Amino acid sequence: MNALTLQWHDAGQHKTQDIYEQQSSQNPGTVRIGRDPLRCDIVLSNLTVSGLHVEIFFHHQQQRFYIRNLRSQNPPIVDGRQLVQGEMPLTEGSSISLGQIKLNVTKVSMANIPATILLPPHPPIHIGHHQYSPTPPAPPPGVYGLECPKCHKVSPAENLQIGCRWCGTSLAAAVSVLVAPSN
């Protein structure tokens, strides 16, 4: 599962929070950070932080975490640059300043999709004195998986009958995607 770990100090306490690609939050698909407990998933107490300041989310096409500014008058500073509008990618080691609070991205974990197991070619068949080598099917140009139509995570093709192991959605309507090129 894709995850990002944040660490910061607030109100004299050291805090750590993991943010997962798919986790329950007040605004599905994002984790909002700010001072307002009614609108934010991570609540900071410092008065220099806006009520609703930023949100962090996982971008499926880019396969990475991003931060989006939600407050034009009090923009965050991400890796030394002011994020006035839009979004920026986050990486391990990124620093985020919200007012006087500094959050650090200490870890980014990306899920590895298990490879599909390919069977070895069939052995030759002996009939009398003759040997026949059945022609094995051409190997696929890469390893394929099924992209869940709901959560967009990629499962091995064997999970077609089981469904998405993350959200349980049927993979009958899933898109086949190339996960890794063959060697």
C-alpha atoms as one frame of an Amber mdcrd trajectory, in Angstrom:
protein
   0.000   0.000   0.000   1.313   3.462  -0.852   1.972   5.552   2.249   3.645
   8.777   3.330   4.854   9.491   6.879   4.752  13.024   8.348   6.522  14.155
  11.530   6.208  17.498  13.332   6.211  19.258  16.709   3.036  20.947  17.936
   2.108  22.147  21.423   5.371  20.735  22.819   4.718  17.241  21.493   6.482
  15.237  18.788   3.885  13.749  16.432   3.965  11.209  13.608   1.148  10.438
  11.180   0.991   7.984   8.279  -1.073   9.020   5.266  -2.262   6.176   3.068
  -3.304   6.274  -0.569  -6.789   5.058   0.358  -7.794   5.908   3.883 -10.985
   7.126   5.421 -10.993  10.883   5.799 -13.429  13.776   5.954 -12.854  14.426
   2.248 -12.362  11.019   0.539  -9.146  10.716  -1.443  -7.361  13.480   0.490
  -6.044  14.177   3.975  -6.674  17.770   5.023  -4.409  19.596   7.463  -5.236
  22.729   9.427  -6.530  24.066  12.741 -10.274  23.305  12.324 -11.158  19.841
  13.712 -14.478  19.876  11.832 -12.793  20.168   8.420  -9.343  18.626   8.955
  -8.026  15.094   9.379  -4.735  16.269  10.930  -5.393  19.098  13.377  -2.616
  21.506  14.372  -3.033  23.851  17.334  -0.675  26.686  16.377  -2.573  29.934
  15.631  -0.358  30.690  12.597  -1.904  27.671  10.830  -5.121  28.355   8.879
  -8.350  26.588   9.782  -8.144  24.614   6.519  -4.610  24.969   5.174  -3.524
  22.143   2.806  -4.458  18.694   1.643  -2.267  15.736   0.728  -3.403  13.166
  -1.816  -2.079  10.313  -3.959  -2.126  11.001  -7.713  -2.818   7.643  -9.430
  -1.496   8.560 -12.892   1.735  10.054 -11.501   2.060   7.336  -8.803   3.167
   9.815  -6.133   1.868  11.960  -3.289   1.085  15.655  -3.801   0.265  18.599
  -1.563  -2.377  21.151  -2.581  -2.715  24.645  -1.112  -6.217  25.465   0.148
  -5.441  28.931   1.554  -4.277  31.704  -0.819  -3.648  34.279   1.952  -1.436
  31.999   4.070   0.364  29.759   1.535   2.499  26.837   2.694   6.212  26.719
   1.980   7.156  23.360   0.461  10.852  22.557   0.112  11.723  26.254   0.420
   9.213  27.418  -2.226   5.947  29.194  -1.555   2.977  27.213  -2.916   0.527
  30.024  -3.697  -1.809  27.916  -5.840  -1.963  24.453  -7.339  -0.062  21.445
  -6.099   3.472  20.095  -5.722   4.840  16.546  -5.483   6.134  15.349  -2.121
   9.153  13.102  -1.697  11.023  11.593   1.216  12.810  14.522   2.894  10.281
  17.189   1.795   9.579  19.915   4.343   6.234  21.688   4.662   5.869  24.922
   6.627   2.348  25.856   7.653   2.690  29.140   9.509   5.210  28.423  12.276
   4.712  24.651  12.175   7.156  22.591  10.113   6.120  19.124   8.959   8.687
  16.724   7.507   8.048  13.857   5.111  10.214  11.168   6.689   9.165   8.218
   4.547   7.358   7.449   1.292   6.490   3.774   0.724   5.282   2.569  -2.650
   3.538  -0.801  -2.977   5.198  -3.407  -5.134   2.839  -5.313  -7.382   3.624
  -9.051  -7.292   4.699 -10.389 -10.676   2.542 -12.903 -12.507   4.108 -16.371
 -12.448   4.921 -17.662 -15.942   4.993 -21.450 -16.475   8.086 -23.060 -18.026
   7.816 -24.315 -21.632   6.423 -27.817 -22.202   9.006 -30.625 -22.435   9.413
 -32.404 -25.777   7.011 -35.264 -26.509   8.474 -38.617 -27.611   6.371 -40.744
 -29.962   8.283 -43.795 -31.088  11.652 -42.641 -32.435  10.409 -39.130 -33.138
  10.625 -36.151 -30.821   8.113 -33.353 -31.108   8.597 -30.013 -29.387   5.297
 -28.284 -28.885   5.620 -24.612 -29.639   5.025 -22.743 -26.410   2.898 -19.638
 -26.653   4.918 -16.466 -27.122   5.584 -14.824 -23.767   3.740 -11.579 -23.173
   5.818  -8.419 -23.714   5.545  -7.675 -20.003   3.707  -8.529 -16.814   0.093
  -7.439 -16.757  -2.223  -6.594 -13.913  -5.815  -5.476 -13.477  -6.539  -1.868
 -12.472  -9.483  -1.676 -10.076 -12.259   0.539 -11.499 -12.957   1.943  -8.011
  -9.647   2.484  -6.162  -7.344   2.278  -9.242  -4.870  -0.067  -7.525  -3.337
  -2.766  -9.690  -3.847  -6.425  -8.737  -2.310  -9.543 -10.291  -4.435 -11.085
 -13.056  -5.048 -14.122 -10.806  -7.289 -11.906  -8.654  -9.917 -11.665 -11.412
 -12.165 -14.186  -9.630 -11.394 -12.849  -6.131 -11.780  -9.112  -6.707  -9.672
  -6.144  -5.592  -7.750  -7.066  -2.452  -7.831  -3.438  -1.254 -11.475  -2.435
  -1.661 -13.220  -5.692  -2.653 -14.607  -4.363  -5.961 -15.166  -6.898  -8.745
 -12.373  -6.867 -11.322 -14.669  -8.027 -14.148 -14.672  -4.511 -15.633 -11.022
  -3.817 -14.736  -8.596  -2.420 -17.296  -5.573  -4.595 -18.088  -2.385  -2.577
 -17.545   1.290  -3.267 -18.187   3.037  -3.410 -14.814   6.620  -4.262 -15.786
   8.445  -4.879 -19.069   9.860  -8.357 -19.616  13.589  -8.944 -19.279
